[in-house]
Coordinates of C-alpha atoms (C1' of nucleotides) in Angstrom, one line a residue:
Chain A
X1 CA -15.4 10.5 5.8
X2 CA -15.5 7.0 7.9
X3 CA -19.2 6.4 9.7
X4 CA -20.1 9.5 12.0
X5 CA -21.0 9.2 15.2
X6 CA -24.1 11.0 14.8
X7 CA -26.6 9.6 11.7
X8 CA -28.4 12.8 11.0
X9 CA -28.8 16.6 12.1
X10 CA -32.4 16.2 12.5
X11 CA -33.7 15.4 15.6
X12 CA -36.7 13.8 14.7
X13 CA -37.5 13.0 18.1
X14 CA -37.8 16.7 19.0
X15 CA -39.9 17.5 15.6
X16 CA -42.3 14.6 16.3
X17 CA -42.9 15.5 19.8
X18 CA -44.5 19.2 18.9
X19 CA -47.8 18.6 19.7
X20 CA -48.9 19.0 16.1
X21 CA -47.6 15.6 15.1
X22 CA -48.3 14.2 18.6
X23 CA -50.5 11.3 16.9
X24 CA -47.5 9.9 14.6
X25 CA -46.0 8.8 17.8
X26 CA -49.2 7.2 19.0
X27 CA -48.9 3.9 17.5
X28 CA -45.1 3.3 19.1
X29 CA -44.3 1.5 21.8
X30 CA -41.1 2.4 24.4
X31 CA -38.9 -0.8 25.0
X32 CA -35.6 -1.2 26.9
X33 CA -32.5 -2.6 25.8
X34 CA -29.3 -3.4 28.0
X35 CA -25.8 -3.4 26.5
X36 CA -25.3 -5.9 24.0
X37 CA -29.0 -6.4 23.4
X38 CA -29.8 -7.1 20.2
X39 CA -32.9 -5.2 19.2
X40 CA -33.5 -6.3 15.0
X41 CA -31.9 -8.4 12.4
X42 CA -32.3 -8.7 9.0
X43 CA -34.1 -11.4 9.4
X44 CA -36.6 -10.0 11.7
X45 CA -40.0 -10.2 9.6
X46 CA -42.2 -7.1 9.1
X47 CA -40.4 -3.9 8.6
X48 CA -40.1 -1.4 11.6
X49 CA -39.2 2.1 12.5
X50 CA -36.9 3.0 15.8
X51 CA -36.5 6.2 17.0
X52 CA -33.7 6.4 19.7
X53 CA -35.0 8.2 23.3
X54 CA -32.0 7.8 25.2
X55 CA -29.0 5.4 24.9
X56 CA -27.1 5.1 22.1
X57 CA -27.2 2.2 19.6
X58 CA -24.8 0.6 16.5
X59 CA -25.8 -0.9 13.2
X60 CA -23.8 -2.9 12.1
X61 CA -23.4 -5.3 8.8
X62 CA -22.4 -9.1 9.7
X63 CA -21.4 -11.8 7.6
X64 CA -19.5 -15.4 8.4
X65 CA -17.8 -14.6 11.7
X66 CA -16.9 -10.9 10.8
X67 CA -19.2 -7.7 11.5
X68 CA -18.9 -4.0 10.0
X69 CA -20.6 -1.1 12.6
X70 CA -22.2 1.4 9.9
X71 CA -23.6 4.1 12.3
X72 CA -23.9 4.7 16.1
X73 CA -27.3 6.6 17.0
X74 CA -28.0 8.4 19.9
X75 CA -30.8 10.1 20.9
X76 CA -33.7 11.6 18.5
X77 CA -31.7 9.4 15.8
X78 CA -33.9 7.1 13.7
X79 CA -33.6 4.2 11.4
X80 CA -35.7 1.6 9.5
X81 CA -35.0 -2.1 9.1
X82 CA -35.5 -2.3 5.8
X83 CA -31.7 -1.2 5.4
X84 CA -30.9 -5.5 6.0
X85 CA -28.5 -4.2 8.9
X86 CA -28.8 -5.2 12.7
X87 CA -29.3 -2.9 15.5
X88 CA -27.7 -3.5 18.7
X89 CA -27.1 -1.4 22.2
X90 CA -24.3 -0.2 23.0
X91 CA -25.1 1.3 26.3
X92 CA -28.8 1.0 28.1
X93 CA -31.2 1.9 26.2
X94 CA -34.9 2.7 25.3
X95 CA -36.3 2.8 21.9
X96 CA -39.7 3.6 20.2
X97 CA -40.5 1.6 17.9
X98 CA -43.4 1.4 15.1
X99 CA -44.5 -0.4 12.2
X100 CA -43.2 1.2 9.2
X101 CA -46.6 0.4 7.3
X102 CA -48.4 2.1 9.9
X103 CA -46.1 5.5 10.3
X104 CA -45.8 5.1 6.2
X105 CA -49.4 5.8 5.8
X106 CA -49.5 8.6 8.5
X107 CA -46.6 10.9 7.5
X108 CA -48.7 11.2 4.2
X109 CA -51.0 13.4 5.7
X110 CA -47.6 15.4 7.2
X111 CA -45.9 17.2 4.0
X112 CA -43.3 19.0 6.3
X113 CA -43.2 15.5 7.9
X114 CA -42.7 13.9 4.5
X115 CA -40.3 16.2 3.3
X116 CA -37.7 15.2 6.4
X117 CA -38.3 11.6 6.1
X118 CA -36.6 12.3 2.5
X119 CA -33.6 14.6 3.7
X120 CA -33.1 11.8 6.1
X121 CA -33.2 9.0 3.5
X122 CA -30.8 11.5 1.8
X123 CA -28.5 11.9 5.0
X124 CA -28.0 8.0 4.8
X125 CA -27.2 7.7 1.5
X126 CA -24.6 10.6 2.0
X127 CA -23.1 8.8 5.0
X128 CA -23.1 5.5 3.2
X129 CA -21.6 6.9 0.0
X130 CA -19.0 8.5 2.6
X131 CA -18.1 5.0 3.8
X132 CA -17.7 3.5 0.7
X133 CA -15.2 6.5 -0.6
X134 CA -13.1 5.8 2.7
X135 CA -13.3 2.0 2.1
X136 CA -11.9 2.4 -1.0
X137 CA -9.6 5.5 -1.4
X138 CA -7.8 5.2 2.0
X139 CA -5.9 3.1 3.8
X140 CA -6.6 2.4 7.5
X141 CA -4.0 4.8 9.2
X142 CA -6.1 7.9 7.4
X143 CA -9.3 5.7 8.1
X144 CA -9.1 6.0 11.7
X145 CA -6.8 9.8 11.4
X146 CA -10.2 10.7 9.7
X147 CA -12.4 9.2 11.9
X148 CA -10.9 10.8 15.6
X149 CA -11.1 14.1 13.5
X150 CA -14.6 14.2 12.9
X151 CA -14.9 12.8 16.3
X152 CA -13.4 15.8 18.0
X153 CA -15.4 18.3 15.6
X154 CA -18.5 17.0 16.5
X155 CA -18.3 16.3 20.2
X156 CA -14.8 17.1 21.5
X157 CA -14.4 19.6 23.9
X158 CA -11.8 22.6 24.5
X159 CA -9.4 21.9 27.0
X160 CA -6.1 23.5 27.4
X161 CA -4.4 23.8 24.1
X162 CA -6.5 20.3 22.6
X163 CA -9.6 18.6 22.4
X164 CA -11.0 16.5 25.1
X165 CA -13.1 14.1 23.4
X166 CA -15.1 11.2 25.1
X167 CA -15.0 8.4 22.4
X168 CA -16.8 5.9 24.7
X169 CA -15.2 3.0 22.5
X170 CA -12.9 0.5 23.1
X171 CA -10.1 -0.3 20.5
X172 CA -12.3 -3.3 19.0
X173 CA -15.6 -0.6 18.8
X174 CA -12.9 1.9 17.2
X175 CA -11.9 -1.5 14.5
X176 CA -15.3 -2.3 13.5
X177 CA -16.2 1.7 12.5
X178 CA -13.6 2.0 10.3
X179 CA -12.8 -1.6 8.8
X180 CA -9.9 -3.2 10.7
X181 CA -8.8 -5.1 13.4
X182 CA -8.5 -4.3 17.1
X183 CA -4.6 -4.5 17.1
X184 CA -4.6 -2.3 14.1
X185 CA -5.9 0.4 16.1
X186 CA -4.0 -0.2 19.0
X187 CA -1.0 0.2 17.4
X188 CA -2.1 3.3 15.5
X189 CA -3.2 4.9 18.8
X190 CA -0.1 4.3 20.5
X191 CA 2.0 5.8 17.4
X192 CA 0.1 9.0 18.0
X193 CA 0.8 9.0 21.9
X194 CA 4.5 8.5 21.2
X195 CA 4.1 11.2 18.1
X196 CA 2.6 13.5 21.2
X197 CA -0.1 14.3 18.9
X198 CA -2.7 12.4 21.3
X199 CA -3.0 11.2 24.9
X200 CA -5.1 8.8 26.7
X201 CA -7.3 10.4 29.8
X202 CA -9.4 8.0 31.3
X203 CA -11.0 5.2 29.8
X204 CA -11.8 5.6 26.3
X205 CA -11.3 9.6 26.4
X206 CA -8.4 11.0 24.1
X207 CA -6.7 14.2 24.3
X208 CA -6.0 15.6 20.6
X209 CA -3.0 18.2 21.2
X210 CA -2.9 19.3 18.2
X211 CA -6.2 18.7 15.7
X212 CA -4.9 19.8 12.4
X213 CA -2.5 17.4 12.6
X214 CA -5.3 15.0 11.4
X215 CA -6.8 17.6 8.8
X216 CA -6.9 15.4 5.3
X217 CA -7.9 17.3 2.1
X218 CA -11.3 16.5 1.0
Chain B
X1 CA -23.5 -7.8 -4.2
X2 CA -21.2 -5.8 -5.4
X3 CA -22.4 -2.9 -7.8
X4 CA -25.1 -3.4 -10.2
X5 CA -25.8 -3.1 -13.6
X6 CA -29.2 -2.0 -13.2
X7 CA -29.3 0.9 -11.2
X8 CA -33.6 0.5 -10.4
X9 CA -36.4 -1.5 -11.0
X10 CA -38.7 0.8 -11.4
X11 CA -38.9 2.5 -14.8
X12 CA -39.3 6.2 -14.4
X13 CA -39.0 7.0 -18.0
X14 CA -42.1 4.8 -18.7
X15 CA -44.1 6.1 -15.4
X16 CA -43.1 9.6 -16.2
X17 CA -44.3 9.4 -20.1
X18 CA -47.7 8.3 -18.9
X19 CA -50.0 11.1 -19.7
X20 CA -51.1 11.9 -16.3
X21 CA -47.4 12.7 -15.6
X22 CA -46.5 14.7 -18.8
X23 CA -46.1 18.2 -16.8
X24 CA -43.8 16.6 -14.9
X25 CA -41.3 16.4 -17.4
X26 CA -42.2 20.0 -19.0
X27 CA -39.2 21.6 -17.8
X28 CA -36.8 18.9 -18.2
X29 CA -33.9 19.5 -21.6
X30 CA -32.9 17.0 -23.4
X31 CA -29.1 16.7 -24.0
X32 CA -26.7 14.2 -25.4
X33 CA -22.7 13.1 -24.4
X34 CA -20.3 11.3 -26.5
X35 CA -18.7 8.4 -24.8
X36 CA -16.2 9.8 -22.1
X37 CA -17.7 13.0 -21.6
X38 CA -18.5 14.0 -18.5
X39 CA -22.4 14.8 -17.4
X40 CA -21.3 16.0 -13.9
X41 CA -19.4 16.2 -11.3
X42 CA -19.7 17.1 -7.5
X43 CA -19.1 20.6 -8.0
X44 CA -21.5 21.5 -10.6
X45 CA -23.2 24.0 -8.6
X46 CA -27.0 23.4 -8.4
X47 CA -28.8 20.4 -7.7
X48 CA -30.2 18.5 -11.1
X49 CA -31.8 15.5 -11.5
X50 CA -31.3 13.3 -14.9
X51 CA -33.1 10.6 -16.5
X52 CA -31.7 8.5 -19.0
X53 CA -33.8 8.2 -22.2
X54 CA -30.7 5.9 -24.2
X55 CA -27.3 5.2 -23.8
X56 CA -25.4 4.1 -20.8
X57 CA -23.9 6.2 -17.7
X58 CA -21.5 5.4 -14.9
X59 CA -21.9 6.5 -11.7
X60 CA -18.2 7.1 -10.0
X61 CA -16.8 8.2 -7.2
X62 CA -12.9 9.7 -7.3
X63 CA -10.3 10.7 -4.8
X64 CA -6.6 11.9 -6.2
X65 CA -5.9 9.4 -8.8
X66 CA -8.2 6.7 -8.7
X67 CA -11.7 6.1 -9.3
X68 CA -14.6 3.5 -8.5
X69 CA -17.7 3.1 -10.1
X70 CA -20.9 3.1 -7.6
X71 CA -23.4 2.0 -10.8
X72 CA -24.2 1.6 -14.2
X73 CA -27.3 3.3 -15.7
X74 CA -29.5 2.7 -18.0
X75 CA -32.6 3.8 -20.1
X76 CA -35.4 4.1 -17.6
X77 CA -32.8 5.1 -14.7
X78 CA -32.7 8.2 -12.3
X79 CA -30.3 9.9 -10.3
X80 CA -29.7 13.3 -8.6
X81 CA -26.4 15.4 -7.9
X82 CA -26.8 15.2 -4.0
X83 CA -25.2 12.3 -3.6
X84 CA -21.7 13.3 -4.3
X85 CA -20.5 11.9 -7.3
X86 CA -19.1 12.4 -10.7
X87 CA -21.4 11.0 -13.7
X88 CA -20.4 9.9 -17.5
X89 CA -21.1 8.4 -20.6
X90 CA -19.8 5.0 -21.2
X91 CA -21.6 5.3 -25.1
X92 CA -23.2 7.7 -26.7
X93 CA -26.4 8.8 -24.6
X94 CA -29.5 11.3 -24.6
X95 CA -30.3 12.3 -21.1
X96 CA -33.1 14.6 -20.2
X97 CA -32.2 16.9 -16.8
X98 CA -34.4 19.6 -15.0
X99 CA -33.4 20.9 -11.5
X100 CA -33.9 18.9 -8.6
X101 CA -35.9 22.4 -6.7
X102 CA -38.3 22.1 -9.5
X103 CA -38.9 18.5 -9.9
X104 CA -39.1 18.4 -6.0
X105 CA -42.1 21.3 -5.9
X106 CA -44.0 19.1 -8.6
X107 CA -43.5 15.8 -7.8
X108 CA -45.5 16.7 -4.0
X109 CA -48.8 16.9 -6.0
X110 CA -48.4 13.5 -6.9
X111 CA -48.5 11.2 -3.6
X112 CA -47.7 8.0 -6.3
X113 CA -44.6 9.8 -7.8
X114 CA -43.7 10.6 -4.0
X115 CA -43.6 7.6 -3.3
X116 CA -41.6 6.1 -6.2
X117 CA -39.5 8.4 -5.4
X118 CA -39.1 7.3 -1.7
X119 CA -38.4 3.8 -3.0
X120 CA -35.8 4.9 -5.6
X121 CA -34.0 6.1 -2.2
X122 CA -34.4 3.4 -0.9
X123 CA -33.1 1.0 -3.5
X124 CA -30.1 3.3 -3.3
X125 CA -29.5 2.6 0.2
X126 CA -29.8 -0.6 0.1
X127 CA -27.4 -1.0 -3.4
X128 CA -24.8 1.3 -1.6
X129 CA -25.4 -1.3 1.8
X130 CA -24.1 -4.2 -0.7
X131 CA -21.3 -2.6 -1.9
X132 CA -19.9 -2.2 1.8
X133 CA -20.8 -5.3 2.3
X134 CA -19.1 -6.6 -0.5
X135 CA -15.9 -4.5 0.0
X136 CA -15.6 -5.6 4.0
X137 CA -16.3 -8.7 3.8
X138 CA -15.4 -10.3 0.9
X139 CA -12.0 -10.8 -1.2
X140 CA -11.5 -9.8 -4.7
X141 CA -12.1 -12.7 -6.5
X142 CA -15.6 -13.5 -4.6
X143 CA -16.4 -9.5 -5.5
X144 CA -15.9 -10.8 -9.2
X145 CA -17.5 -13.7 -8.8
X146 CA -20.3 -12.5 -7.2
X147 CA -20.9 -9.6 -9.9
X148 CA -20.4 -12.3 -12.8
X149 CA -23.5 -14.3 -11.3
X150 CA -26.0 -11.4 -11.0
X151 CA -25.1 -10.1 -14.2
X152 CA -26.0 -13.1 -15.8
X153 CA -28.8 -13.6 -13.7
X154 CA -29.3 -9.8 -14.9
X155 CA -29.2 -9.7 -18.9
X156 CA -27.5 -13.7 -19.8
X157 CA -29.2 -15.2 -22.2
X158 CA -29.1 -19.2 -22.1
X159 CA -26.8 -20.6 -25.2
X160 CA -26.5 -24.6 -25.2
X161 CA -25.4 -25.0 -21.6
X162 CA -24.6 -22.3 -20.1
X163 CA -25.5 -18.2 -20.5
X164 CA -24.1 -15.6 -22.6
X165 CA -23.9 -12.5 -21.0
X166 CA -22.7 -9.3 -22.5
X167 CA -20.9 -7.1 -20.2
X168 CA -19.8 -4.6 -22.9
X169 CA -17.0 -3.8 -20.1
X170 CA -13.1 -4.0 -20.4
X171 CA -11.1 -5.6 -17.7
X172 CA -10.3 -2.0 -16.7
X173 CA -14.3 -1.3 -16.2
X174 CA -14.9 -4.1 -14.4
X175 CA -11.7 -3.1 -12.3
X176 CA -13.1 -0.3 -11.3
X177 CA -17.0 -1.6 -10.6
X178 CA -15.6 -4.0 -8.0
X179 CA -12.5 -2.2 -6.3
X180 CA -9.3 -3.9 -7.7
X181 CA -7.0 -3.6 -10.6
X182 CA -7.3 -4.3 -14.4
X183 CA -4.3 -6.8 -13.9
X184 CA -6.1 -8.8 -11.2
X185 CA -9.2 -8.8 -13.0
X186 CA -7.3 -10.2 -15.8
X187 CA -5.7 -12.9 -14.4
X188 CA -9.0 -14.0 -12.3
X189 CA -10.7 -14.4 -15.6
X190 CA -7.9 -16.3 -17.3
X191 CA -8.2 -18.5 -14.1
X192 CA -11.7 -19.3 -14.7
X193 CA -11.1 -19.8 -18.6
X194 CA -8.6 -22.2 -18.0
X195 CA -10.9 -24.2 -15.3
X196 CA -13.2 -24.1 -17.7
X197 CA -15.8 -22.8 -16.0
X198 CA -16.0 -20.0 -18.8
X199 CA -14.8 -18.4 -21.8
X200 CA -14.2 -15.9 -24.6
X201 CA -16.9 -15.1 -27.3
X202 CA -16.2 -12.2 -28.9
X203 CA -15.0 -8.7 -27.5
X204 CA -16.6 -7.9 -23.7
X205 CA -18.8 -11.1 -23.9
X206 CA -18.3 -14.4 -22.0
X207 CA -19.7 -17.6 -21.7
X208 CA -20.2 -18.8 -18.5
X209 CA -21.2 -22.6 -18.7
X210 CA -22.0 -23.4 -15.0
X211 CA -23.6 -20.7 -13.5
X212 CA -24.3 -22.3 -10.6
X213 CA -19.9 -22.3 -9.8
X214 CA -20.6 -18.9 -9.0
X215 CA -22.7 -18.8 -6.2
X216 CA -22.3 -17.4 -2.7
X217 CA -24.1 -18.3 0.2
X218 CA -26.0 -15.7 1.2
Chain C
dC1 C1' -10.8 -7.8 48.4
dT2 C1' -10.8 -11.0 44.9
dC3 C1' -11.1 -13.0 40.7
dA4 C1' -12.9 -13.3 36.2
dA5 C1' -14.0 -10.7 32.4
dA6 C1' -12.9 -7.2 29.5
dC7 C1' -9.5 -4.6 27.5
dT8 C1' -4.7 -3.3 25.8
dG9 C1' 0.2 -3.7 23.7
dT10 C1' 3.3 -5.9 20.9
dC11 C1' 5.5 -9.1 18.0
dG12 C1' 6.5 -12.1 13.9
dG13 C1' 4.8 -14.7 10.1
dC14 C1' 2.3 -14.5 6.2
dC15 C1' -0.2 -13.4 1.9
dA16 C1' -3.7 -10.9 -1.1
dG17 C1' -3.4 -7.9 -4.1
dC18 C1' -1.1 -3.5 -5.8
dC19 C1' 2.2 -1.7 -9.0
dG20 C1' 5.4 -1.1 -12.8
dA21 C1' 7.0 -3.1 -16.8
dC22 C1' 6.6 -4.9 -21.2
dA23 C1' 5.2 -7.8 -25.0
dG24 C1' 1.3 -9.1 -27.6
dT25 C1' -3.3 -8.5 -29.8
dT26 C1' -7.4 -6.4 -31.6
dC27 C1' -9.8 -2.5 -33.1
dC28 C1' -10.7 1.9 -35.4
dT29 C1' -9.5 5.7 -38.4
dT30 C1' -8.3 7.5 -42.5
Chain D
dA1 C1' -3.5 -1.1 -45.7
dA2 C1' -1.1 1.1 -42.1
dG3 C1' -0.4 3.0 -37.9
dG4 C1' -1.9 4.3 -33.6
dA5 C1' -5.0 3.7 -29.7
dA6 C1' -7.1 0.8 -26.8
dC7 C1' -7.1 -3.5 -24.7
dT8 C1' -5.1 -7.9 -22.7
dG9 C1' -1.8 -11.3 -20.4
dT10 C1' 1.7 -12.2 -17.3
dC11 C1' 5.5 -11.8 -14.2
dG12 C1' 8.1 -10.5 -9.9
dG13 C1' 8.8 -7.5 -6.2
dC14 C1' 6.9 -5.3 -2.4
dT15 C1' 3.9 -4.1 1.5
dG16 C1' -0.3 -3.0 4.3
dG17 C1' -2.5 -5.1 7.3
dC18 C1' -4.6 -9.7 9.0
dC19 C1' -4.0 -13.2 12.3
dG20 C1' -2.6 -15.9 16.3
dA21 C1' -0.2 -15.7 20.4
dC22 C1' 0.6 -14.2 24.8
dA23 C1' 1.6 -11.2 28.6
dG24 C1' 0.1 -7.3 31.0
dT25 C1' -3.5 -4.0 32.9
dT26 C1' -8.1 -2.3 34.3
dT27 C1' -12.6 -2.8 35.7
dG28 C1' -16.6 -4.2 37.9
dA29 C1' -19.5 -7.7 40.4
dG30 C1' -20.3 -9.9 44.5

DNA sequence: CTCAAACTGTCGGCCAGCCGACAGTTCCTT
DNA sequence: AAGGAACTGTCGGCTGGCCGACAGTTTGAG
């Protein structure tokens, strides 16, 4: 419901790398980014394309003094500036990036190519659609119940009776995903610890005891 | 910033009609709703597209009880079922639908119509970008302020000083375009009537004399 | 090992805006 | 012309969650 931690299921990185589409890729360039790099804003003239090789990334809205994080991408995940969003790394990181202009004109010639650059621009609009309905319809407490659900589904593991899952986010990351404030989540969080529906292992790892504790009827 | 009025800029209807294009449209049926009725909802089984020839639709999400309205469509506009939401008529409209599998098999013998296509996603995105924008960063009042200014911008017409523009919405629609209540709505316009910044003409049209009260710095 | 930087926990004050209630008005149907 | 339906205006109570403050803890760099 809230932003996903993975943007799409296609790994476009893995699909552009068959050799058959080897020259789409030709015209990109690898660049590093360290944590807290900024790598575009939405002032950032002509319009690119990133493709995430390793590392993992957040776009985020900002305005005044406040910022919103839309997505996190990891690896194969793509985007395109022309979504007026910034990019940022969260960890290390090393992008390819293009000129949208450029791989525009290419993926013409690709109709399989073509045809996932729509499911992705579909994806997005799913996702985005997704935040807005959780924006609106729920309050933060089933913002964030929602949002640690999804998180275990997706990349929690089994462990013991729960799900071990490796967040990597501290309470501020957790705020910005789901629209609230860092002591807003820290209070939240400890509720659930002293619920025992959760604990803490480790830095920004949770144990969910009991999962369906945060089902919510969708 | 917050929800438009006009969904697109580009007017399918119009490229569509063109000659060249008339096949595309063969297996589209015409249909017409009565204000209220419902066109579709997310569980209407297969994917369809529509087009609206006349009338107006609005595009709303809903969860339980409550509802909020992603965009208002017009003659010219397109949308498609994939993205989750429920559609109806605000008056009486003629809508012309054909399924999205069909449309989507045609449409990839026309590169031009592929790529209007691409940009109608894309004008999605980045509409569905400004409502999360709008509902994270800003406060109810700026959200009606904000959609006040672009709708005159939009379809005002100068009068003496300032610009007619009309909305042909109830406090409850507005409400529900910009994610408050109709009794907030209410009193925010009463607020500005009394400042005399606008007022009344008639049912669902305002005056606004000094358009330029309702900017925001973007 | 040390110290600063980053992160966490908790509390109390505050207020935007929701909600129910109700009276008043305007519009539409017949 | 009348009656109901749809719409508007306003008020007061209530609360989710923001915000500042501050103390405590963990981490990582040198």
């Amino acid at each position: 419901m809230t932003a996903k931690m993975k943007l799409t299921q296609l790994n476009l990185l893995e699909l552009f790398s068959d050799e058959n589409y080897a020259d789409i890729l030709a015209g990109f360039r690898e660049r590093q980014f360290g944590r807290k790099e900024l790598i575009c804003t939405p002032y950032d003239g002509n319009d690119s394309i990133f493709i995430v090789k390793s590392g993992r990334l957040r776009v985020f809205l900002s305005y005044e003094d406040r910022e919103f994080t839309l997505a996190l991408l990891e690896q194969g995940d793509i985007f395109s500036t022309h979504t007026q969003a910034y990019a940022e790394a969260l960890d290390n990181s090393v992008i390819l990036t293009g000129q949208t202009r450029v791989f525009h004109s290419k993926i013409q010639q690709y109709p399989q190519i073509m045809a996932a650059v729509v499911k992705v621009l579909g994806e997005l609009l799913k996702n985005s659609t997704e935040i807005i309905e959780s924006l609106v319809f729920k309050d933060v407490r089933q913002r964030l119940y929602d949002f640690l659900h999804h998180a275990a589904l997706e990349r929690g593991v089994a462990q013991g009776e729960g799900m071990l899952v490796d967040l990597g986010l501290s309470a501020e990351d957790l705020a910005l995903l789901i629209g609230t404030t860092r002591q807003t989540v820290s209070t939240l969080i400890n509720e659930l610890i002293r619920d025992g529906k959760i604990e803490k292992v480790g830095r920004f790892k949770l144990l969910i005891h009991d999962l369906s504790a945060f089902r919510s009827e969708n």
